[in-house]
Amino acid sequence: MKVLGIYGSPRKGGNTDQLLDQALKGAESAGAETSVVYARRLKISGCLECGGCDETGTCVVKDDMQPVYPMLEESAVVFLASPIFFYGLTAQVKAVVDRSQALWSKRRLTKGPKEMDRFDSGRGYLIAVGATRGKNLFEGVQLEARYFFDALDMSYEGGIFFRSLEKKNAVREHPETLQEAFNLGLQAVRSA
């Protein structure tokens, strides 16, 4: 089984990265083959809304997003990980999400109206980390994740969400969070 981890933090090695590292280790311990995408390393534009994918389901913009598309399509489980910036995803990973419009177009082109209610490509999970304690801290990012996974023809299975983790290695002061991430990866593969 192929599992993809999408690293959405602009900060290398921070809390979000460490949690996704653990989720992928959990997935590997259950026998999954893992691959990764670091949004911070991609040189991609946002979606241009040019309509180029409307008839083909293929994005016409040639940049670092092109090798990501097959990874998204071949994975049975996708972990999307992001710190919370203004109650949403980071700009780096939001560009990846927006560029998945081509996969939404492809889904519409290959499935009939009744089939659109069914998710055939796998399961998606969100790992989100916020510095504040806000009651609604994860509502916006969960909506973004739900519709991203919908574009990938995947069900959104929820995820793990951590408040009050701001300094770079704050997650290390809470080893239970790292274990929770490992367990998420393990369970995601077992239930797929």
GROMACS .gro file of N, CA and C in nm, residues 70-158:
model
  267
   70PRO      N    1   0.101   1.230  -0.996
   70PRO     CA    2   0.097   1.084  -0.990
   70PRO      C    3   0.107   1.031  -0.847
   71MET      N    4   0.181   1.100  -0.763
   71MET     CA    5   0.193   1.057  -0.623
   71MET      C    6   0.057   1.066  -0.554
   72LEU      N    7  -0.016   1.173  -0.581
   72LEU     CA    8  -0.149   1.188  -0.522
   72LEU      C    9  -0.244   1.079  -0.573
   73GLU      N   10  -0.235   1.047  -0.700
   73GLU     CA   11  -0.326   0.950  -0.760
   73GLU      C   12  -0.293   0.806  -0.722
   74GLU      N   13  -0.168   0.776  -0.696
   74GLU     CA   14  -0.128   0.638  -0.667
   74GLU      C   15  -0.138   0.601  -0.520
   75SER      N   16  -0.155   0.697  -0.432
   75SER     CA   17  -0.156   0.670  -0.289
   75SER      C   18  -0.295   0.633  -0.239
   76ALA      N   19  -0.299   0.530  -0.155
   76ALA     CA   20  -0.425   0.486  -0.094
   76ALA      C   21  -0.456   0.566   0.032
   77VAL      N   22  -0.352   0.623   0.093
   77VAL     CA   23  -0.367   0.707   0.212
   77VAL      C   24  -0.281   0.831   0.190
   78VAL      N   25  -0.338   0.947   0.221
   78VAL     CA   26  -0.263   1.073   0.215
   78VAL      C   27  -0.276   1.143   0.348
   79PHE      N   28  -0.161   1.182   0.403
   79PHE     CA   29  -0.157   1.266   0.523
   79PHE      C   30  -0.122   1.407   0.479
   80LEU      N   31  -0.206   1.501   0.512
   80LEU     CA   32  -0.182   1.643   0.487
   80LEU      C   33  -0.149   1.705   0.621
   81ALA      N   34  -0.031   1.765   0.633
   81ALA     CA   35   0.012   1.822   0.761
   81ALA      C   36   0.044   1.970   0.743
   82SER      N   37  -0.009   2.051   0.834
   82SER     CA   38   0.014   2.196   0.825
   82SER      C   39   0.001   2.261   0.961
   83PRO      N   40   0.087   2.360   0.988
   83PRO     CA   41   0.057   2.447   1.101
   83PRO      C   42  -0.058   2.539   1.059
   84ILE      N   43  -0.121   2.599   1.155
   84ILE     CA   44  -0.233   2.688   1.128
   84ILE      C   45  -0.182   2.830   1.113
   85PHE      N   46  -0.209   2.889   0.998
   85PHE     CA   47  -0.178   3.029   0.972
   85PHE      C   48  -0.311   3.099   0.946
   86PHE      N   49  -0.350   3.189   1.034
   86PHE     CA   50  -0.477   3.262   1.019
   86PHE      C   51  -0.594   3.166   0.998
   87TYR      N   52  -0.599   3.062   1.079
   87TYR     CA   53  -0.708   2.964   1.079
   87TYR      C   54  -0.717   2.881   0.951
   88GLY      N   55  -0.607   2.872   0.877
   88GLY     CA   56  -0.606   2.793   0.755
   88GLY      C   57  -0.471   2.728   0.732
   89LEU      N   58  -0.458   2.668   0.615
   89LEU     CA   59  -0.333   2.606   0.573
   89LEU      C   60  -0.228   2.711   0.543
   90THR      N   61  -0.102   2.670   0.542
   90THR     CA   62   0.005   2.761   0.501
   90THR      C   63  -0.007   2.788   0.350
   91ALA      N   64   0.050   2.897   0.305
   91ALA     CA   65   0.045   2.932   0.163
   91ALA      C   66   0.111   2.825   0.077
   92GLN      N   67   0.219   2.765   0.127
   92GLN     CA   68   0.292   2.666   0.050
   92GLN      C   69   0.204   2.544   0.019
   93VAL      N   70   0.136   2.492   0.119
   93VAL     CA   71   0.055   2.372   0.096
   93VAL      C   72  -0.081   2.408   0.035
   94LYS      N   73  -0.127   2.530   0.058
   94LYS     CA   74  -0.252   2.573  -0.005
   94LYS      C   75  -0.236   2.577  -0.157
   95ALA      N   76  -0.115   2.610  -0.204
   95ALA     CA   77  -0.091   2.608  -0.348
   95ALA      C   78  -0.105   2.466  -0.403
   96VAL      N   79  -0.056   2.367  -0.328
   96VAL     CA   80  -0.071   2.227  -0.369
   96VAL      C   81  -0.219   2.190  -0.373
   97VAL      N   82  -0.293   2.230  -0.272
   97VAL     CA   83  -0.436   2.202  -0.267
   97VAL      C   84  -0.507   2.268  -0.385
   98ASP      N   85  -0.479   2.395  -0.408
   98ASP     CA   86  -0.546   2.465  -0.518
   98ASP      C   87  -0.512   2.405  -0.654
   99ARG      N   88  -0.390   2.360  -0.671
   99ARG     CA   89  -0.350   2.300  -0.798
   99ARG      C   90  -0.411   2.162  -0.819
  100SER      N   91  -0.472   2.108  -0.715
  100SER     CA   92  -0.542   1.980  -0.728
  100SER      C   93  -0.677   1.997  -0.798
  101GLN      N   94  -0.707   2.118  -0.840
  101GLN     CA   95  -0.826   2.142  -0.921
  101GLN      C   96  -0.827   2.051  -1.043
  102ALA      N   97  -0.709   2.024  -1.098
  102ALA     CA   98  -0.701   1.936  -1.215
  102ALA      C   99  -0.752   1.796  -1.182
  103LEU      N  100  -0.725   1.749  -1.061
  103LEU     CA  101  -0.773   1.616  -1.022
  103LEU      C  102  -0.923   1.617  -0.997
  104TRP      N  103  -0.974   1.731  -0.952
  104TRP     CA  104  -1.120   1.745  -0.939
  104TRP      C  105  -1.184   1.737  -1.078
  105SER      N  106  -1.124   1.806  -1.174
  105SER     CA  107  -1.175   1.801  -1.312
  105SER      C  108  -1.169   1.658  -1.365
  106LYS      N  109  -1.060   1.590  -1.339
  106LYS     CA  110  -1.045   1.451  -1.385
  106LYS      C  111  -1.152   1.363  -1.321
  107ARG      N  112  -1.179   1.385  -1.193
  107ARG     CA  113  -1.281   1.306  -1.124
  107ARG      C  114  -1.419   1.328  -1.189
  108ARG      N  115  -1.450   1.454  -1.217
  108ARG     CA  116  -1.578   1.487  -1.282
  108ARG      C  117  -1.589   1.425  -1.421
  109LEU      N  118  -1.477   1.417  -1.491
  109LEU     CA  119  -1.477   1.363  -1.626
  109LEU      C  120  -1.490   1.210  -1.629
  110THR      N  121  -1.446   1.143  -1.523
  110THR     CA  122  -1.443   0.997  -1.524
  110THR      C  123  -1.556   0.932  -1.445
  111LYS      N  124  -1.629   1.011  -1.366
  111LYS     CA  125  -1.737   0.953  -1.285
  111LYS      C  126  -1.870   1.016  -1.323
  112GLY      N  127  -1.972   0.934  -1.318
  112GLY     CA  128  -2.107   0.985  -1.340
  112GLY      C  129  -2.158   1.055  -1.215
  113PRO      N  130  -2.270   1.127  -1.226
  113PRO     CA  131  -2.325   1.201  -1.113
  113PRO      C  132  -2.350   1.115  -0.989
  114LYS      N  133  -2.401   0.995  -1.008
  114LYS     CA  134  -2.427   0.908  -0.893
  114LYS      C  135  -2.298   0.858  -0.830
  115GLU      N  136  -2.195   0.839  -0.910
  115GLU     CA  137  -2.067   0.790  -0.860
  115GLU      C  138  -1.990   0.897  -0.782
  116MET      N  139  -2.026   1.023  -0.801
  116MET     CA  140  -1.955   1.131  -0.731
  116MET      C  141  -1.978   1.127  -0.580
  117ASP      N  142  -2.081   1.059  -0.535
  117ASP     CA  143  -2.107   1.046  -0.392
  117ASP      C  144  -2.019   0.940  -0.327
  118ARG      N  145  -1.944   0.868  -0.407
  118ARG     CA  146  -1.860   0.759  -0.359
  118ARG      C  147  -1.713   0.798  -0.374
  119PHE      N  148  -1.633   0.760  -0.275
  119PHE     CA  149  -1.489   0.786  -0.281
  119PHE      C  150  -1.417   0.655  -0.307
  120ASP      N  151  -1.347   0.648  -0.420
  120ASP     CA  152  -1.288   0.523  -0.465
  120ASP      C  153  -1.135   0.517  -0.455
  121SER      N  154  -1.071   0.627  -0.423
  121SER     CA  155  -0.925   0.629  -0.432
  121SER      C  156  -0.853   0.614  -0.299
  122GLY      N  157  -0.924   0.621  -0.188
  122GLY     CA  158  -0.855   0.603  -0.060
  122GLY      C  159  -0.907   0.694   0.048
  123ARG      N  160  -0.818   0.720   0.143
  123ARG     CA  161  -0.854   0.796   0.263
  123ARG      C  162  -0.753   0.907   0.288
  124GLY      N  163  -0.805   1.019   0.335
  124GLY     CA  164  -0.720   1.132   0.366
  124GLY      C  165  -0.729   1.170   0.513
  125TYR      N  166  -0.616   1.212   0.568
  125TYR     CA  167  -0.606   1.250   0.708
  125TYR      C  168  -0.535   1.384   0.720
  126LEU      N  169  -0.571   1.458   0.822
  126LEU     CA  170  -0.512   1.589   0.847
  126LEU      C  171  -0.437   1.589   0.979
  127ILE      N  172  -0.318   1.646   0.978
  127ILE     CA  173  -0.242   1.671   1.100
  127ILE      C  174  -0.224   1.821   1.106
  128ALA      N  175  -0.279   1.884   1.209
  128ALA     CA  176  -0.274   2.031   1.219
  128ALA      C  177  -0.223   2.073   1.356
  129VAL      N  178  -0.141   2.177   1.353
  129VAL     CA  179  -0.076   2.226   1.474
  129VAL      C  180  -0.099   2.377   1.482
  130GLY      N  181  -0.148   2.422   1.597
  130GLY     CA  182  -0.171   2.565   1.617
  130GLY      C  183  -0.103   2.617   1.742
  131ALA      N  184  -0.062   2.741   1.737
  131ALA     CA  185   0.005   2.802   1.852
  131ALA      C  186  -0.095   2.851   1.957
  132THR      N  187  -0.215   2.883   1.915
  132THR     CA  188  -0.313   2.940   2.008
  132THR      C  189  -0.407   2.832   2.061
  133ARG      N  190  -0.499   2.875   2.145
  133ARG     CA  191  -0.595   2.781   2.205
  133ARG      C  192  -0.736   2.804   2.152
  134GLY      N  193  -0.752   2.883   2.047
  134GLY     CA  194  -0.883   2.922   1.997
  134GLY      C  195  -0.981   2.807   1.979
  135LYS      N  196  -1.104   2.830   2.019
  135LYS     CA  197  -1.209   2.728   2.011
  135LYS      C  198  -1.230   2.678   1.868
  136ASN      N  199  -1.225   2.768   1.771
  136ASN     CA  200  -1.250   2.734   1.632
  136ASN      C  201  -1.122   2.719   1.549
  137LEU      N  202  -1.012   2.698   1.616
  137LEU     CA  203  -0.881   2.699   1.552
  137LEU      C  204  -0.870   2.607   1.431
  138PHE      N  205  -0.935   2.492   1.435
  138PHE     CA  206  -0.917   2.393   1.329
  138PHE      C  207  -1.036   2.381   1.233
  139GLU      N  208  -1.136   2.464   1.249
  139GLU     CA  209  -1.254   2.452   1.164
  139GLU      C  210  -1.225   2.485   1.017
  140GLY      N  211  -1.155   2.595   0.992
  140GLY     CA  212  -1.125   2.635   0.855
  140GLY      C  213  -1.036   2.533   0.784
  141VAL      N  214  -0.934   2.488   0.852
  141VAL     CA  215  -0.839   2.395   0.790
  141VAL      C  216  -0.904   2.259   0.764
  142GLN      N  217  -0.999   2.220   0.847
  142GLN     CA  218  -1.068   2.094   0.822
  142GLN      C  219  -1.157   2.102   0.697
  143LEU      N  220  -1.218   2.216   0.676
  143LEU     CA  221  -1.297   2.233   0.553
  143LEU      C  222  -1.207   2.227   0.430
  144GLU      N  223  -1.091   2.295   0.439
  144GLU     CA  224  -0.996   2.290   0.328
  144GLU      C  225  -0.953   2.146   0.300
  145ALA      N  226  -0.922   2.073   0.406
  145ALA     CA  227  -0.877   1.935   0.391
  145ALA      C  228  -0.987   1.848   0.332
  146ARG      N  229  -1.108   1.863   0.381
  146ARG     CA  230  -1.221   1.782   0.332
  146ARG      C  231  -1.237   1.798   0.181
  147TYR      N  232  -1.231   1.920   0.131
  147TYR     CA  233  -1.252   1.942  -0.012
  147TYR      C  234  -1.129   1.908  -0.095
  148PHE      N  235  -1.013   1.916  -0.036
  148PHE     CA  236  -0.892   1.868  -0.103
  148PHE      C  237  -0.903   1.717  -0.126
  149PHE      N  238  -0.938   1.644  -0.022
  149PHE     CA  239  -0.950   1.499  -0.036
  149PHE      C  240  -1.065   1.461  -0.128
  150ASP      N  241  -1.169   1.540  -0.127
  150ASP     CA  242  -1.280   1.519  -0.221
  150ASP      C  243  -1.229   1.528  -0.365
  151ALA      N  244  -1.145   1.626  -0.392
  151ALA     CA  245  -1.088   1.640  -0.527
  151ALA      C  246  -1.004   1.518  -0.563
  152LEU      N  247  -0.941   1.457  -0.463
  152LEU     CA  248  -0.858   1.339  -0.486
  152LEU      C  249  -0.940   1.210  -0.491
  153ASP      N  250  -1.073   1.222  -0.478
  153ASP     CA  251  -1.163   1.107  -0.473
  153ASP      C  252  -1.136   1.022  -0.349
  154MET      N  253  -1.103   1.090  -0.240
  154MET     CA  254  -1.074   1.024  -0.113
  154MET      C  255  -1.171   1.071  -0.006
  155SER      N  256  -1.201   0.983   0.086
  155SER     CA  257  -1.282   1.024   0.201
  155SER      C  258  -1.192   1.096   0.301
  156TYR      N  259  -1.248   1.195   0.366
  156TYR     CA  260  -1.176   1.264   0.473
  156TYR      C  261  -1.207   1.192   0.603
  157GLU      N  262  -1.104   1.140   0.668
  157GLU     CA  263  -1.120   1.058   0.787
  157GLU      C  264  -1.088   1.133   0.916
  158GLY      N  265  -1.073   1.265   0.908
  158GLY     CA  266  -1.039   1.341   1.029
  158GLY      C  267  -0.889   1.343   1.048
   0.00000   0.00000   0.00000
